[in-house]
Short mmCIF file of C-alpha atoms in Angstrom, two decimals:
data_model
loop_
_atom_site.label_atom_id
_atom_site.label_comp_id
_atom_site.label_asym_id
_atom_site.label_seq_id
_atom_site.Cartn_x
_atom_site.Cartn_y
_atom_site.Cartn_z
CA MET A 14 -0.06 -0.02 -0.04
CA LYS A 15 1.20 3.45 -0.87
CA ARG A 16 2.58 5.24 2.25
CA ILE A 17 0.69 8.41 3.14
CA PHE A 18 2.81 11.27 4.42
CA ASN A 19 0.57 13.34 6.55
CA LEU A 20 1.25 16.83 7.30
CA ILE A 21 -0.34 16.75 10.86
CA ILE A 22 -2.61 14.45 12.55
CA ILE A 23 -6.07 15.55 11.26
CA ILE A 24 -8.20 12.73 12.40
CA LEU A 25 -11.74 12.88 10.86
CA SER A 26 -13.38 12.61 14.44
CA GLY A 27 -11.36 15.50 15.59
CA ILE A 28 -12.38 17.55 12.81
CA LEU A 29 -16.03 17.04 13.43
CA ILE A 30 -16.16 17.66 17.19
CA SER A 31 -16.92 21.10 18.15
CA SER A 32 -15.97 22.74 21.44
CA CYS A 33 -18.30 25.01 23.32
CA SER A 34 -17.48 28.65 24.45
CA ASP A 35 -19.49 31.19 26.10
CA TYR A 36 -18.00 33.89 23.89
CA LEU A 37 -18.80 32.07 20.54
CA ASP A 38 -22.29 30.67 21.21
CA VAL A 39 -21.06 27.35 19.69
CA LYS A 40 -23.72 24.68 19.26
CA PRO A 41 -21.80 21.36 19.46
CA VAL A 42 -21.99 18.85 16.47
CA GLY A 43 -20.69 15.98 18.40
CA LYS A 44 -19.17 13.04 16.45
CA MET A 45 -21.74 12.84 13.73
CA ILE A 46 -20.93 13.32 10.08
CA PRO A 47 -22.37 16.51 8.83
CA THR A 48 -24.87 16.19 6.09
CA GLU A 49 -26.54 19.64 6.04
CA ILE A 50 -25.09 22.98 5.18
CA SER A 51 -25.99 24.25 8.86
CA GLN A 52 -23.94 21.49 10.19
CA PHE A 53 -20.89 22.40 8.31
CA GLU A 54 -21.44 25.99 9.30
CA ASN A 55 -21.21 25.00 12.78
CA LEU A 56 -17.68 23.78 12.14
CA LEU A 57 -16.80 27.54 11.75
CA ASN A 58 -17.67 28.14 15.32
CA ASN A 59 -15.25 25.73 16.66
CA GLU A 60 -12.75 27.31 19.00
CA LEU A 61 -9.97 25.39 17.56
CA THR A 62 -10.22 27.71 14.41
CA LEU A 63 -9.27 30.68 16.53
CA GLN A 64 -6.18 29.53 18.65
CA PHE A 65 -2.41 29.48 18.91
CA PHE A 66 -1.39 31.33 15.67
CA MET A 67 2.31 32.28 16.63
CA TYR A 68 1.85 31.90 20.28
CA ASP A 69 2.47 28.99 22.74
CA ASN A 70 0.58 27.07 25.44
CA ASN A 71 1.66 29.93 27.98
CA ASN A 72 0.31 32.69 25.80
CA GLY A 73 3.76 33.93 24.83
CA CYS A 74 4.81 34.71 21.21
CA PHE A 75 8.52 34.14 20.23
CA TYR A 76 8.06 35.92 17.03
CA ALA A 77 7.18 39.32 18.80
CA ALA A 78 10.31 38.81 20.76
CA MET A 79 12.16 39.02 17.30
CA GLY A 80 10.92 42.48 16.88
CA ASP A 81 11.43 45.78 18.67
CA ASN A 82 8.40 46.12 21.02
CA LEU A 83 9.87 43.91 23.89
CA GLU A 84 12.78 44.08 26.42
CA ILE A 85 14.06 41.15 28.55
CA SER A 86 15.77 42.44 31.73
CA GLU A 87 18.91 41.08 33.03
CA ASN A 88 17.49 39.42 36.02
CA GLN A 89 14.79 37.72 33.70
CA LEU A 90 17.59 36.44 31.33
CA ASN A 91 19.65 35.10 34.12
CA TYR A 92 16.85 33.68 36.43
CA GLN A 93 13.64 33.39 34.73
CA TYR A 94 14.94 31.85 31.29
CA THR A 95 16.57 28.81 32.86
CA ALA A 96 16.62 25.22 31.43
CA THR A 97 13.15 24.50 33.23
CA PHE A 98 11.49 27.42 31.52
CA PRO A 99 8.86 25.80 29.30
CA ASN A 100 8.96 28.25 26.32
CA LEU A 101 12.58 28.89 25.70
CA ASP A 102 11.94 29.86 22.10
CA ILE A 103 11.11 33.38 23.51
CA LEU A 104 14.67 33.68 24.79
CA ALA A 105 16.20 32.09 21.51
CA ALA A 106 14.41 34.81 19.48
CA TYR A 107 15.41 37.55 21.79
CA ILE A 108 19.04 36.75 21.45
CA PHE A 109 18.88 35.71 17.89
CA TYR A 110 19.89 32.12 18.77
CA SER A 111 19.79 29.42 16.24
CA PRO A 112 17.76 27.16 15.84
CA ILE A 113 14.98 29.56 17.08
CA MET A 114 12.87 26.69 18.36
CA ARG A 115 13.23 23.23 19.74
CA LEU A 116 12.98 21.02 16.50
CA THR A 117 12.05 17.85 18.14
CA VAL A 118 8.66 19.13 18.98
CA THR A 119 6.02 20.45 16.47
CA PRO A 120 4.97 24.02 17.65
CA PHE A 121 1.57 24.90 18.45
CA THR A 122 1.14 27.33 15.52
CA TRP A 123 1.86 24.47 13.09
CA THR A 124 -0.34 21.91 14.76
CA TYR A 125 -3.39 24.30 15.31
CA SER A 126 -3.02 26.29 12.14
CA TYR A 127 -3.23 23.20 10.08
CA ARG A 128 -5.97 21.69 12.16
CA ALA A 129 -7.98 24.86 11.51
CA ILE A 130 -7.29 24.63 7.79
CA GLY A 131 -8.58 21.05 8.01
CA TYR A 132 -11.87 22.50 9.39
CA PHE A 133 -12.00 25.18 6.69
CA ASN A 134 -11.15 22.55 3.92
CA ASN A 135 -13.93 20.13 5.20
CA VAL A 136 -16.50 23.06 5.15
CA VAL A 137 -15.60 23.98 1.52
CA ASP A 138 -15.52 20.42 0.28
CA GLY A 139 -18.59 19.21 2.20
CA ILE A 140 -20.83 21.95 1.28
CA SER A 141 -19.68 21.91 -2.26
CA LYS A 142 -20.93 18.35 -2.54
CA ILE A 143 -24.39 19.43 -1.34
CA ASP A 144 -24.97 22.78 -2.78
CA LYS A 145 -22.51 25.28 -4.52
CA GLU A 146 -25.26 27.64 -5.84
CA SER A 147 -27.48 28.89 -3.19
CA GLU A 148 -26.59 32.15 -1.46
CA TYR A 149 -26.46 30.41 1.93
CA ALA A 150 -24.04 27.76 0.74
CA LYS A 151 -21.71 30.26 -1.00
CA SER A 152 -21.67 32.55 2.10
CA ILE A 153 -20.39 29.53 4.35
CA ILE A 154 -17.87 28.50 1.87
CA ALA A 155 -16.84 32.12 1.58
CA GLU A 156 -16.21 32.41 5.42
CA ALA A 157 -14.37 29.19 5.44
CA LYS A 158 -12.14 30.23 2.44
CA ALA A 159 -11.50 33.61 4.36
CA GLY A 160 -10.34 31.93 7.50
CA ARG A 161 -8.17 29.66 5.39
CA ALA A 162 -6.73 32.76 3.41
CA TRP A 163 -5.74 34.47 6.73
CA LEU A 164 -3.92 31.47 8.12
CA TYR A 165 -2.16 30.77 4.82
CA MET A 166 -1.11 34.32 4.24
CA ASN A 167 0.53 34.68 7.66
CA LEU A 168 1.94 31.31 7.89
CA ALA A 169 3.73 31.96 4.49
CA LEU A 170 5.02 35.43 5.77
CA THR A 171 6.22 34.09 9.06
CA TYR A 172 7.83 30.82 7.80
CA GLY A 173 9.01 32.55 4.86
CA PRO A 174 10.20 35.87 3.48
CA MET A 175 8.15 39.14 3.00
CA TYR A 176 6.47 39.06 -0.45
CA ASP A 177 8.68 41.44 -2.93
CA PRO A 178 6.85 42.59 -6.10
CA ASN A 179 10.17 43.08 -7.60
CA GLY A 180 11.33 39.50 -6.79
CA LYS A 181 10.48 36.03 -7.90
CA ASN A 182 8.92 35.07 -4.58
CA ASP A 183 10.04 31.48 -5.43
CA THR A 184 11.09 30.42 -1.81
CA LYS A 185 9.43 27.21 -0.78
CA VAL A 186 7.84 27.93 2.56
CA ILE A 187 4.79 25.84 3.60
CA PRO A 188 2.65 23.02 2.39
CA CYS A 189 -0.71 24.20 0.83
CA ARG A 190 -3.57 21.88 1.69
CA THR A 191 -6.95 22.59 0.22
CA SER A 192 -8.51 19.13 0.41
CA GLY A 193 -10.81 18.19 3.21
CA ASP A 194 -9.56 14.55 2.82
CA PRO A 195 -7.09 13.85 5.68
CA THR A 196 -5.58 10.91 3.84
CA THR A 197 -4.64 13.15 0.85
CA PRO A 198 -0.90 13.14 0.67
CA ASN A 199 1.12 16.29 0.96
CA ARG A 200 2.67 17.62 -2.24
CA ASP A 201 5.88 19.58 -2.22
CA LEU A 202 6.17 22.75 -0.29
CA SER A 203 4.54 25.64 -1.94
CA THR A 204 6.38 28.90 -2.75
CA THR A 205 5.40 32.45 -1.47
CA ASP A 206 4.05 33.20 -4.98
CA GLU A 207 1.85 29.95 -4.94
CA ILE A 208 0.50 30.63 -1.59
CA PHE A 209 -0.37 34.21 -2.37
CA LYS A 210 -2.07 33.02 -5.34
CA GLN A 211 -4.24 30.53 -3.37
CA VAL A 212 -4.90 33.47 -0.78
CA LYS A 213 -6.07 35.68 -3.53
CA GLU A 214 -8.50 33.04 -5.04
CA ASP A 215 -9.97 32.45 -1.67
CA LEU A 216 -10.32 36.23 -0.83
CA ASP A 217 -11.80 37.03 -4.17
CA TYR A 218 -14.46 34.51 -3.50
CA ALA A 219 -15.03 35.64 0.05
CA CYS A 220 -15.27 39.46 -1.07
CA ALA A 221 -18.05 38.29 -3.45
CA ASN A 222 -19.95 35.88 -1.12
CA CYS A 223 -19.35 36.56 2.60
CA PRO A 224 -22.61 37.52 4.37
CA LEU A 225 -23.07 41.27 5.01
CA ASN A 226 -23.71 40.79 8.82
CA ILE A 227 -22.53 38.12 11.26
CA SER A 228 -23.29 38.01 14.85
CA ASN A 229 -19.69 37.34 16.41
CA PRO A 230 -16.28 38.70 14.76
CA SER A 231 -15.03 35.01 15.07
CA ARG A 232 -16.95 34.71 11.85
CA VAL A 233 -16.06 36.79 8.53
CA ASN A 234 -18.51 39.27 7.09
CA ARG A 235 -18.06 41.00 3.87
CA THR A 236 -16.33 43.97 5.47
CA CYS A 237 -13.84 41.61 6.86
CA ALA A 238 -13.34 39.92 3.60
CA TYR A 239 -12.47 43.30 1.82
CA GLY A 240 -10.23 44.18 4.80
CA LEU A 241 -8.38 41.07 4.59
CA ARG A 242 -7.81 41.42 0.80
CA ALA A 243 -6.63 44.87 1.61
CA GLU A 244 -3.96 43.55 3.85
CA TYR A 245 -3.13 40.98 1.20
CA TYR A 246 -2.49 43.90 -1.08
CA MET A 247 -0.62 45.58 1.64
CA TYR A 248 1.94 42.92 1.86
CA MET A 249 2.04 42.76 -2.09
CA ARG A 250 2.97 46.48 -2.01
CA ASP A 251 -0.25 46.97 -4.37
CA TRP A 252 -1.20 50.31 -2.85
CA LYS A 253 -3.87 51.07 -5.45
CA ASN A 254 -5.85 47.81 -4.86
CA MET A 255 -5.15 48.28 -1.19
CA GLN A 256 -6.66 51.70 -1.28
CA ALA A 257 -9.60 50.57 -3.16
CA ASP A 258 -10.47 47.56 -0.92
CA CYS A 259 -10.00 49.46 2.27
CA LYS A 260 -12.45 52.17 0.80
CA LYS A 261 -14.92 49.45 0.06
CA ALA A 262 -14.44 47.77 3.47
CA TRP A 263 -15.04 51.12 5.35
CA GLU A 264 -18.11 51.80 3.11
CA LEU A 265 -19.70 48.35 3.99
CA ALA A 266 -18.74 48.87 7.72
CA LEU A 267 -20.55 52.24 7.85
CA ASN A 268 -23.55 50.62 6.06
CA ASP A 269 -23.55 47.65 8.52
CA ARG A 270 -22.77 49.64 11.79
CA LYS A 271 -24.49 52.94 10.73
CA SER A 272 -21.97 55.05 12.62
CA VAL A 273 -18.22 55.28 13.61
CA GLU A 274 -19.24 55.30 17.20
CA LYS A 275 -20.38 51.54 16.81
CA MET A 276 -16.97 50.74 15.57
CA LEU A 277 -14.64 52.73 17.86
CA TYR A 278 -14.50 53.08 21.55
CA ASP A 279 -13.88 56.59 22.62
CA PHE A 280 -11.40 55.83 25.17
CA ARG A 281 -12.36 58.86 27.33
CA ASP A 282 -15.35 56.71 28.31
CA PHE A 283 -13.07 54.12 30.14
CA HIS A 284 -12.09 54.47 33.83
CA TYR A 285 -11.00 52.66 36.94
CA GLU A 286 -13.16 52.05 39.85
CA ALA A 287 -11.96 51.04 43.43
CA THR A 288 -14.66 48.51 44.31
CA THR A 289 -12.63 47.46 47.44
CA PRO A 290 -10.09 49.49 49.49
CA VAL A 291 -6.99 50.02 47.32
CA SER A 292 -3.53 49.15 48.84
CA VAL A 293 -0.42 48.89 46.62
CA ASP A 294 3.20 49.06 47.32
CA PRO A 295 4.96 52.39 46.90
CA GLY A 296 5.38 53.35 43.22
CA VAL A 297 2.75 50.76 42.01
CA SER A 298 -0.24 52.34 40.13
CA PRO A 299 -3.17 52.08 42.10
CA GLU A 300 -5.24 51.18 38.97
CA THR A 301 -3.70 47.71 38.93
CA ALA A 302 -5.87 46.89 41.97
CA MET A 303 -9.02 48.43 40.51
CA THR A 304 -11.82 47.36 38.34
CA PHE A 305 -11.77 48.54 34.75
CA ARG A 306 -15.05 50.08 33.54
CA GLY A 307 -16.35 50.97 30.16
CA PRO A 308 -19.38 52.17 28.15
CA ASP A 309 -20.72 48.81 27.47
CA ASN A 310 -20.51 45.09 28.80
CA ASP A 311 -18.70 43.78 25.69
CA PHE A 312 -15.24 45.55 25.83
CA ALA A 313 -13.72 42.49 27.35
CA LYS A 314 -15.39 39.94 25.11
CA THR A 315 -15.05 38.82 21.71
CA ARG A 316 -18.08 41.09 20.82
CA ASN A 317 -15.77 44.15 21.56
CA LYS A 318 -17.21 46.48 19.00
CA GLU A 319 -13.78 47.26 17.65
CA ASN A 320 -13.01 43.54 16.43
CA LEU A 321 -13.48 42.91 13.03
CA LEU A 322 -11.81 39.49 12.91
CA PHE A 323 -11.31 37.72 16.41
CA ARG A 324 -8.43 35.62 16.72
CA TYR A 325 -7.04 34.87 20.21
CA ALA A 326 -3.86 36.71 21.06
CA PRO A 327 -0.77 36.14 23.20
CA TYR A 328 -0.43 38.22 26.38
CA SER A 329 1.54 41.32 26.91
CA TYR A 330 1.06 42.38 30.50
CA SER A 331 3.15 39.66 32.14
CA SER A 332 6.08 41.21 33.96
CA ALA A 333 7.66 37.57 34.40
CA LYS A 334 8.69 37.36 30.89
CA PHE A 335 9.39 40.81 29.28
CA TYR A 336 8.71 44.40 29.55
CA PRO A 337 7.77 47.06 26.78
CA SER A 338 11.02 48.14 25.00
CA ALA A 339 12.39 51.80 25.30
CA ASP A 340 11.67 52.12 21.61
CA TRP A 341 8.14 51.13 22.01
CA LYS A 342 7.53 53.64 25.15
CA SER A 343 8.98 56.49 23.22
CA LEU A 344 6.20 56.23 20.56
CA PHE A 345 3.47 57.71 22.99
CA ASP A 346 2.59 61.29 23.99
CA LYS A 347 2.43 60.52 27.67
CA ASP A 348 0.36 63.43 28.54
CA CYS A 349 -2.40 63.15 25.77
CA ASP A 350 -2.55 59.53 24.30
CA LEU A 351 -5.36 57.72 26.37
CA ARG A 352 -3.84 54.41 25.51
CA TRP A 353 -0.79 55.34 27.71
CA LYS A 354 -2.80 57.05 30.36
CA LEU A 355 -5.15 54.05 30.70
CA PHE A 356 -2.81 51.07 30.22
CA ALA A 357 0.82 52.01 30.77
CA LEU A 358 0.79 51.32 34.42
CA ASN A 359 3.59 50.83 37.11
CA TYR A 360 3.62 47.28 38.45
CA PRO A 361 6.08 45.04 40.35
CA GLY A 362 8.57 43.70 37.98
CA TYR A 363 10.28 40.32 38.00
CA SER A 364 11.75 39.30 41.26
CA THR A 365 13.40 36.00 42.61
CA THR A 366 15.49 34.76 45.38
CA VAL A 367 18.51 32.60 44.68
CA GLY A 368 19.87 31.11 47.93
CA THR A 369 19.96 34.15 50.27
CA VAL A 370 20.24 36.76 47.43
CA LYS A 371 17.15 38.66 45.94
CA TYR A 372 17.02 39.74 42.38
CA ASP A 373 14.53 42.31 42.07
CA ASP A 374 13.78 44.49 38.94
CA GLY A 375 11.79 46.94 41.09
CA ILE A 376 8.80 48.75 39.88
CA ARG A 377 8.37 48.40 35.90
CA LEU A 378 6.01 49.74 33.29
CA VAL A 379 3.54 47.15 32.22
CA TYR A 380 1.08 47.43 29.38
CA PHE A 381 -2.33 46.54 30.61
CA ARG A 382 -4.51 46.85 27.44
CA ASP A 383 -5.09 43.34 26.64
CA LYS A 384 -5.70 42.61 30.19
CA ASN A 385 -8.65 44.98 30.25
CA LEU A 386 -9.86 45.03 26.65
CA ASN A 387 -10.32 42.05 24.43
CA THR A 388 -7.68 41.74 22.10
CA THR A 389 -7.24 40.01 18.65
CA GLU A 390 -4.18 39.34 16.63
CA ALA A 391 -6.24 39.59 13.52
CA LEU A 392 -8.11 42.73 12.20
CA THR A 393 -9.81 45.60 14.08
CA TYR A 394 -11.92 48.60 12.70
CA PRO A 395 -9.04 50.92 14.00
CA LEU A 396 -6.39 48.91 12.09
CA LEU A 397 -8.67 49.27 9.00
CA ILE A 398 -8.90 52.85 9.04
CA LEU A 399 -5.14 53.10 9.55
CA MET A 400 -4.56 50.66 6.64
CA LYS A 401 -6.80 52.96 4.58
CA ALA A 402 -4.72 55.97 5.69
CA GLU A 403 -1.50 54.26 4.74
CA ALA A 404 -2.92 53.26 1.32
CA GLU A 405 -4.14 56.77 0.78
CA ALA A 406 -0.70 58.30 1.79
CA ARG A 407 1.20 55.86 -0.35
CA THR A 408 -0.94 56.76 -3.35
CA GLY A 409 -0.52 60.60 -2.87
CA ASN A 410 -3.99 61.41 -1.42
CA LEU A 411 -2.56 63.16 1.71
CA GLN A 412 -5.65 65.14 2.60
CA THR A 413 -7.73 61.82 2.78
CA ALA A 414 -4.84 60.00 4.59
CA LEU A 415 -4.67 62.91 7.23
CA ALA A 416 -8.43 62.82 7.73
CA ASP A 417 -8.38 58.84 8.24
CA LEU A 418 -5.55 59.29 10.79
CA ASN A 419 -7.49 62.27 12.62
CA LEU A 420 -10.48 60.01 12.74
CA LEU A 421 -8.85 57.53 14.84
CA ARG A 422 -7.02 60.16 16.90
CA LYS A 423 -10.47 61.56 17.95
CA TYR A 424 -11.11 58.45 19.83
CA ARG A 425 -7.68 57.84 21.24
CA TYR A 426 -6.27 61.40 22.38
CA ASP A 427 -7.41 63.99 24.98
CA LEU A 428 -5.80 67.32 24.64
CA GLY A 429 -8.37 69.04 26.99
CA LYS A 430 -11.80 70.47 26.61
CA GLY A 431 -12.49 72.05 23.33
CA VAL A 432 -8.81 71.32 22.00
CA THR A 433 -8.80 69.49 18.77
CA THR A 434 -7.40 65.99 18.63
CA ASP A 435 -6.17 66.36 14.94
CA LEU A 436 -2.43 65.63 14.32
CA PRO A 437 -0.56 69.01 15.16
CA GLY A 438 0.77 70.41 11.97
CA GLY A 439 -0.56 67.48 9.97
CA SER A 440 -1.57 69.73 6.94
CA ALA A 441 1.89 70.84 6.50
CA LEU A 442 3.44 67.36 6.22
CA ASN A 443 4.77 66.00 3.18
CA GLN A 444 3.88 62.24 1.97
CA GLU A 445 6.98 60.74 3.82
CA GLN A 446 6.34 62.59 7.08
CA LEU A 447 2.65 61.87 7.17
CA LEU A 448 3.08 58.12 6.34
CA ASN A 449 5.78 58.01 9.06
CA GLU A 450 2.96 59.41 11.42
CA ILE A 451 0.44 57.05 10.30
CA LEU A 452 2.74 53.90 10.58
CA ALA A 453 3.76 54.98 14.13
CA GLU A 454 -0.05 55.23 14.92
CA ARG A 455 -0.38 51.78 13.56
CA ARG A 456 2.03 50.46 15.77
CA ARG A 457 0.62 52.10 18.79
CA GLU A 458 -2.78 50.61 17.90
CA GLN A 459 -1.46 46.96 17.38
CA PRO A 460 -1.30 44.59 20.23
CA MET A 461 2.33 44.87 21.61
CA ALA A 462 3.27 41.35 21.84
CA THR A 463 2.03 39.64 18.74
CA PHE A 464 3.52 38.35 15.54
CA GLN A 465 2.12 41.59 13.60
CA ARG A 466 4.85 44.08 14.37
CA THR A 467 7.56 41.83 13.28
CA LEU A 468 5.69 41.25 10.09
CA ASP A 469 5.44 44.98 9.62
CA LEU A 470 9.33 45.25 10.32
CA LYS A 471 9.84 42.82 7.36
CA ARG A 472 7.50 44.75 4.82
CA TYR A 473 9.06 48.13 5.92
CA ALA A 474 12.49 46.80 5.32
CA LEU A 475 11.65 47.22 1.58
CA ASP A 476 11.11 51.02 2.18
CA ILE A 477 14.89 51.47 2.32
CA GLY A 478 16.06 54.67 3.81
CA LYS A 479 12.52 55.80 5.02
CA PRO A 480 12.32 56.76 8.69
CA TRP A 481 10.11 53.77 9.53
CA SER A 482 12.40 51.19 7.96
CA LYS A 483 15.00 49.38 10.07
CA ALA A 484 17.75 47.36 8.48
CA THR A 485 18.83 45.78 11.91
CA ILE A 486 16.98 44.90 15.15
CA VAL A 487 19.06 45.45 18.21
CA HIS A 488 17.96 43.84 21.65
CA THR A 489 19.56 45.01 24.89
CA CYS A 490 19.87 43.17 28.08
CA GLY A 491 21.97 44.78 30.73
CA ASN A 492 25.35 45.58 29.08
CA LYS A 493 24.69 42.96 26.48
CA ASN A 494 23.57 43.70 22.77
CA TYR A 495 22.09 41.14 20.49
CA SER A 496 21.55 42.18 16.92
CA LYS A 497 20.49 40.90 13.48
CA ALA A 498 19.75 42.25 10.12
CA ILE A 499 16.22 41.87 8.81
CA SER A 500 17.79 40.48 5.56
CA ASP A 501 19.33 37.60 7.52
CA PRO A 502 17.77 34.25 6.90
CA TYR A 503 16.81 34.36 10.73
CA PHE A 504 14.03 36.81 9.80
CA GLN A 505 13.26 35.51 6.32
CA SER A 506 12.46 31.80 7.23
CA LEU A 507 11.43 29.66 10.17
CA PRO A 508 12.55 25.91 10.49
CA ILE A 509 10.07 23.02 10.03
CA ASP A 510 10.41 20.59 13.00
CA ASN A 511 11.80 17.09 12.56
CA ALA A 512 8.61 15.38 13.33
CA ILE A 513 6.85 16.87 10.25
CA LEU A 514 10.05 16.55 8.16
CA LYS A 515 10.29 12.86 8.96
CA TYR A 516 6.81 12.08 7.49
CA ASN A 517 7.48 14.20 4.50
CA PRO A 518 10.72 13.11 2.82
CA GLN A 519 9.32 14.50 -0.43
CA TRP A 520 10.31 17.87 0.68
CA ALA A 521 13.97 16.84 0.69
CA ILE A 522 14.68 18.74 3.73
CA PRO A 523 17.26 17.02 6.07
CA GLU A 524 16.25 16.76 9.78
CA ASN A 525 17.93 19.31 11.91
CA THR A 526 20.52 17.86 14.20
CA GLU A 527 21.42 21.13 16.01
CA ILE A 528 21.10 21.12 19.76
CA PHE A 529 18.44 23.63 21.01
CA ASP A 530 20.32 25.36 23.99
CA PRO A 531 19.85 29.04 24.09
CA ILE A 532 20.75 29.17 27.64
CA SER A 533 24.49 28.46 26.68
CA ALA A 534 24.33 31.77 24.39
CA LYS A 535 23.07 33.98 27.17
#
């Protein structure tokens, strides 16, 4: 019998078992084989389609540690990241150690991404065998294709190089599975160009057929589909099409939500309340012991009105693993930016005692945004309007770009009663200056510790000589500096682990025999 080389273990019963979630209002399918479109639709509610993209079982993201938002202290380096620490790939990424991960274990990202892709493939194949023509059938297929496209686009760009419109994009990066049959063997690895063609095909279908309205942002409406295709064009550096899709997405959003106020929170409406007596150590922000309050009951749920596409995100507020970097902190207007005033709080840093000696980082700044507000590592309405601003600026429409930027600033800044929140001197900025402001705002608005910033660093590297473009990333820890050029293979590819390579010899990639010991390189 011909040997089947499987990508991951996608057991049919596993694909058809739904999980329940208070957030997602999931109706469990159980172990029955779906025979109706509604049953296939329910697979899209499975929580397994939302989890573990570029983060681990302890909600840390090594890919974020490659970028410039995070900082590891000397005490953390010496006493937290020891041989017993369960996720040493974070340390490896921060000090640019190779291999970046333990290659004897399949990472959560690979396992859960291809498991989710298995769900999406089953929805597409299953419904297509029943009905490919009704509006309902097309809408569910479209949602599955959009979910698959988001995963493949980001897998290709994290496991491989950034798309270069002036290059061949022929680097083999990841396998592309579109069959719902788990016994279908894997083909050769697909190139960046091949993956992007599949993503484009899926997103074209999604833009034409996704439903106009959805009840939860874990699902994909047409606004989201256009937003995802705009993101695809963003990575392709196709600014005209990015501009067109952002404009269409924003029009659809306004038609769906009726007003900007139903897509953006005014951060002036949030506050902290002392529901019990507050007692904190000197120097610690009292807000860390208070209850966060807001204008509705959804801001901490997936139904957060700013979420356009919800996918679980890693944590950024743990002081045990890292802190915000000095570079990231320098982005903020600390007097007027409400993100800083609400969420950048002083909190006890990492501390441990070894023998009789205590090693204490003291009071450190910790970013509490994703502790108090629901956070997605996919797409939000604020990021959509900033994508639109970027596309407008890159195509020379500076007045529209500035208006888009100022729209978000209205909900994020407070300069005092009656004082405009518009970017000071914005109308006098040239294209490069305005684009720099927009991209800085994008970085402020993104989650601090997800893969997104590192992908941006990779795409900005093609903007050679621009103020937002960095050729090299430098990480500091005490008196030590660790640096790596973004053009280095370290940023341009991630290794596939040996367990996957063993069962896919057709890829002709030898198993990696390097010892994973980032502790020795500290």
